[in-house]
Amino acid sequence: LNVLVGPVLEVAAYGQAPQTLLAPLCGLDVLWNILLVPYTLGEIPSGMQIAGCFLLVAGTALTAACGPHSEPPYTLDVMRERLLTDSALTYISIEVVLFIAGFLYIQRRPFGNRRRGLVLGCVAGGIGGNLFCMKAAASLISGSWSGGLPYVLHVWTEDPLPLLVTACAGLIGLLHF
C-alpha cells in the first residue's frame, strides 16, 4: 500500500507545504529501518549504523526546525528565475554527469562490494535529495487547477518548462519505487 499510495500522497503534500517541512520526513525511513530490522529480518544493527542513523535524525530535526516554514508560490516566473541561470544549469549538468558516472561505476562492481554500496548511496541520496522538481511540479499542478481550465491549458501548453519539470519529478518518483 505504501509503495503505491505513498508517492501520490507525497506529491500532493509537496503541492501544499514547504519543502523544508516535508523533505526531512523522508529521512525518517532510515530510522524506521534501523528500529524494525531486528524484528523483520532478525539482524542486529551495528554501532556505525546506529551512529549514522542518529546523525541522520539529528540533521532531519535541525532541517525541519531551522529551515524556512513558508515559501513563495512556485510559478512559471519563479521556475525560470531559478532554473534558467548559469549557476543552475551548471549544477544540473554536474549532477547529470555524476549520476551517469555513479551508475556506470555501480554496474561494474559486484553485489556486496562496499565501494559499490557507498556510490549507490551517494547516487540515491543525490536523486532523492533533489526535490525541487517534485515541489515545483506539485505546486504548478495545484496552482494551475485552482485557476480553472483556461489557465491549466495556458500553463501546460504555452511553455515547455512545466512539462520538463514534471517529467523530472516523475523520474524521481519512479526511482523512489
CSV table of C-alpha atoms in Angstrom, one decimal:
chain,number,residue,atom,x,y,z
A,1,LEU,CA,0.0,0.0,0.0
A,2,ASN,CA,2.8,2.4,0.9
A,3,VAL,CA,4.6,1.7,-2.3
A,4,LEU,CA,1.6,2.7,-4.4
A,5,VAL,CA,-0.1,5.3,-2.4
A,6,GLY,CA,2.9,6.9,-0.7
A,7,PRO,CA,4.4,8.7,-3.8
A,8,VAL,CA,1.0,10.0,-4.8
A,9,LEU,CA,0.4,11.4,-1.3
A,10,GLU,CA,4.0,12.8,-1.2
A,11,VAL,CA,3.4,14.8,-4.4
A,12,ALA,CA,0.1,16.1,-3.1
A,13,ALA,CA,1.8,17.2,0.1
A,14,TYR,CA,4.6,19.0,-1.8
A,15,GLY,CA,1.9,21.0,-3.5
A,16,GLN,CA,0.6,22.3,-0.2
A,17,ALA,CA,3.6,22.7,2.2
A,18,PRO,CA,7.2,23.9,2.1
A,19,GLN,CA,10.0,21.5,1.2
A,20,THR,CA,11.9,22.1,4.4
A,21,LEU,CA,9.0,20.7,6.4
A,22,LEU,CA,8.3,17.7,4.2
A,23,ALA,CA,11.7,16.5,2.9
A,24,PRO,CA,13.0,15.7,6.3
A,25,LEU,CA,10.2,13.2,6.8
A,26,CYS,CA,11.6,11.1,4.0
A,27,GLY,CA,14.8,10.7,6.0
A,28,LEU,CA,12.9,9.0,8.8
A,29,ASP,CA,12.6,5.9,6.7
A,30,VAL,CA,16.2,5.1,7.7
A,31,LEU,CA,15.2,5.4,11.4
A,32,TRP,CA,12.3,3.0,11.0
A,33,ASN,CA,14.5,0.5,9.1
A,34,ILE,CA,17.1,0.5,12.0
A,35,LEU,CA,14.4,0.2,14.6
A,36,LEU,CA,12.5,-2.6,12.8
A,37,VAL,CA,15.3,-4.6,11.3
A,38,PRO,CA,15.8,-6.8,14.4
A,39,TYR,CA,12.1,-7.8,14.2
A,40,THR,CA,11.7,-8.1,10.5
A,41,LEU,CA,15.0,-9.6,9.3
A,42,GLY,CA,16.4,-10.8,12.6
A,43,GLU,CA,19.6,-8.7,12.1
A,44,ILE,CA,21.3,-6.6,14.8
A,45,PRO,CA,22.3,-3.1,13.6
A,46,SER,CA,26.0,-2.3,14.0
A,47,GLY,CA,27.3,0.6,16.1
A,48,MET,CA,28.2,2.5,13.0
A,49,GLN,CA,24.7,2.1,11.6
A,50,ILE,CA,23.1,3.3,14.8
A,51,ALA,CA,25.5,6.3,14.9
A,52,GLY,CA,24.7,7.1,11.2
A,53,CYS,CA,21.0,6.9,12.0
A,54,PHE,CA,21.4,9.2,14.9
A,55,LEU,CA,23.2,11.8,12.7
A,56,LEU,CA,20.5,11.5,10.1
A,57,VAL,CA,17.7,12.0,12.6
A,58,ALA,CA,19.6,15.0,14.2
A,59,GLY,CA,20.0,16.6,10.7
A,60,THR,CA,16.4,15.9,9.9
A,61,ALA,CA,15.2,17.6,13.1
A,62,LEU,CA,17.5,20.6,12.5
A,63,THR,CA,16.3,21.0,9.0
A,64,ALA,CA,12.7,20.9,10.0
A,65,ALA,CA,13.2,23.2,13.0
A,66,CYS,CA,15.6,25.8,11.5
A,67,GLY,CA,14.5,25.9,7.8
A,68,PRO,CA,12.0,28.3,6.4
A,69,HIS,CA,8.4,27.4,7.2
A,70,SER,CA,6.9,29.4,4.4
A,71,GLU,CA,7.9,29.9,0.8
A,72,PRO,CA,6.6,31.9,-2.2
A,73,PRO,CA,4.4,30.1,-4.7
A,74,TYR,CA,6.2,28.2,-7.5
A,75,THR,CA,5.0,30.0,-10.6
A,76,LEU,CA,6.5,29.8,-14.1
A,77,ASP,CA,8.3,33.0,-13.5
A,78,VAL,CA,9.9,31.7,-10.3
A,79,MET,CA,11.0,28.5,-12.0
A,80,ARG,CA,12.5,30.5,-14.9
A,81,GLU,CA,14.3,32.6,-12.3
A,82,ARG,CA,15.8,29.6,-10.5
A,83,LEU,CA,16.3,27.1,-13.3
A,84,LEU,CA,17.4,29.2,-16.3
A,85,THR,CA,20.5,30.7,-14.8
A,86,ASP,CA,24.1,29.9,-15.5
A,87,SER,CA,24.6,28.6,-11.9
A,88,ALA,CA,21.5,26.3,-12.0
A,89,LEU,CA,22.4,24.9,-15.5
A,90,THR,CA,25.9,24.3,-14.4
A,91,TYR,CA,24.7,22.5,-11.2
A,92,ILE,CA,22.2,20.4,-13.3
A,93,SER,CA,25.0,19.5,-15.8
A,94,ILE,CA,27.4,18.4,-13.0
A,95,GLU,CA,24.6,16.4,-11.3
A,96,VAL,CA,23.8,14.5,-14.5
A,97,VAL,CA,27.5,13.7,-15.1
A,98,LEU,CA,27.9,12.5,-11.5
A,99,PHE,CA,24.8,10.3,-11.8
A,100,ILE,CA,25.9,8.8,-15.0
A,101,ALA,CA,29.4,8.1,-13.6
A,102,GLY,CA,27.8,6.6,-10.5
A,103,PHE,CA,25.6,4.3,-12.5
A,104,LEU,CA,28.5,3.2,-14.6
A,105,TYR,CA,30.6,2.5,-11.5
A,106,ILE,CA,27.8,0.6,-9.8
A,107,GLN,CA,27.3,-1.7,-12.9
A,108,ARG,CA,31.0,-2.7,-12.9
A,109,ARG,CA,31.1,-3.7,-9.2
A,110,PRO,CA,29.7,-7.0,-7.7
A,111,PHE,CA,26.9,-7.1,-5.2
A,112,GLY,CA,28.1,-6.7,-1.7
A,113,ASN,CA,31.1,-4.5,-2.6
A,114,ARG,CA,31.5,-1.7,0.0
A,115,ARG,CA,32.5,0.9,-2.6
A,116,ARG,CA,29.6,0.0,-4.8
A,117,GLY,CA,27.3,0.4,-1.7
A,118,LEU,CA,28.8,3.8,-1.0
A,119,VAL,CA,28.4,5.0,-4.6
A,120,LEU,CA,24.9,3.6,-4.7
A,121,GLY,CA,24.0,5.5,-1.5
A,122,CYS,CA,25.5,8.7,-3.0
A,123,VAL,CA,23.6,8.4,-6.2
A,124,ALA,CA,20.3,7.6,-4.4
A,125,GLY,CA,20.8,10.4,-2.0
A,126,GLY,CA,21.6,12.8,-4.8
A,127,ILE,CA,18.4,11.8,-6.7
A,128,GLY,CA,16.2,11.8,-3.6
A,129,GLY,CA,17.7,15.0,-2.2
A,130,ASN,CA,16.9,17.0,-5.3
A,131,LEU,CA,13.2,17.5,-4.7
A,132,PHE,CA,12.9,20.9,-6.3
A,133,CYS,CA,11.3,19.4,-9.4
A,134,MET,CA,8.9,17.4,-7.3
A,135,LYS,CA,7.9,20.6,-5.4
A,136,ALA,CA,7.7,22.7,-8.5
A,137,ALA,CA,5.6,20.2,-10.4
A,138,ALA,CA,3.2,19.7,-7.5
A,139,SER,CA,2.9,23.4,-7.0
A,140,LEU,CA,2.3,24.0,-10.7
A,141,ILE,CA,-0.4,21.3,-10.8
A,142,SER,CA,-2.1,22.6,-7.6
A,143,GLY,CA,-1.9,26.3,-8.7
A,144,SER,CA,-2.9,25.8,-12.3
A,145,TRP,CA,-6.1,23.8,-11.3
A,146,SER,CA,-7.1,26.5,-8.9
A,147,GLY,CA,-7.0,28.9,-11.9
A,148,GLY,CA,-9.6,27.0,-13.9
A,149,LEU,CA,-9.3,25.1,-17.2
A,150,PRO,CA,-8.2,28.0,-19.4
A,151,TYR,CA,-5.3,28.7,-17.0
A,152,VAL,CA,-4.4,25.0,-17.0
A,153,LEU,CA,-4.2,24.9,-20.8
A,154,HIS,CA,-2.2,28.1,-20.8
A,155,VAL,CA,0.4,26.9,-18.3
A,156,TRP,CA,0.8,23.4,-19.7
A,157,THR,CA,0.8,24.2,-23.4
A,158,GLU,CA,2.4,27.7,-23.8
A,159,ASP,CA,5.8,26.8,-22.2
A,160,PRO,CA,7.9,23.6,-22.2
A,161,LEU,CA,9.3,24.3,-18.7
A,162,PRO,CA,6.3,22.8,-16.7
A,163,LEU,CA,6.4,19.6,-18.8
A,164,LEU,CA,10.2,19.3,-18.3
A,165,VAL,CA,9.9,19.9,-14.5
A,166,THR,CA,7.0,17.4,-14.3
A,167,ALA,CA,9.0,14.8,-16.3
A,168,CYS,CA,11.9,15.2,-13.9
A,169,ALA,CA,9.6,14.8,-10.9
A,170,GLY,CA,8.1,11.7,-12.5
A,171,LEU,CA,11.5,10.1,-13.0
A,172,ILE,CA,12.5,10.9,-9.4
A,173,GLY,CA,9.1,9.4,-8.3
A,174,LEU,CA,9.8,6.2,-10.3
A,175,LEU,CA,13.3,5.9,-8.7
A,176,HIS,CA,11.6,6.0,-5.2
A,177,PHE,CA,9.9,2.7,-6.1
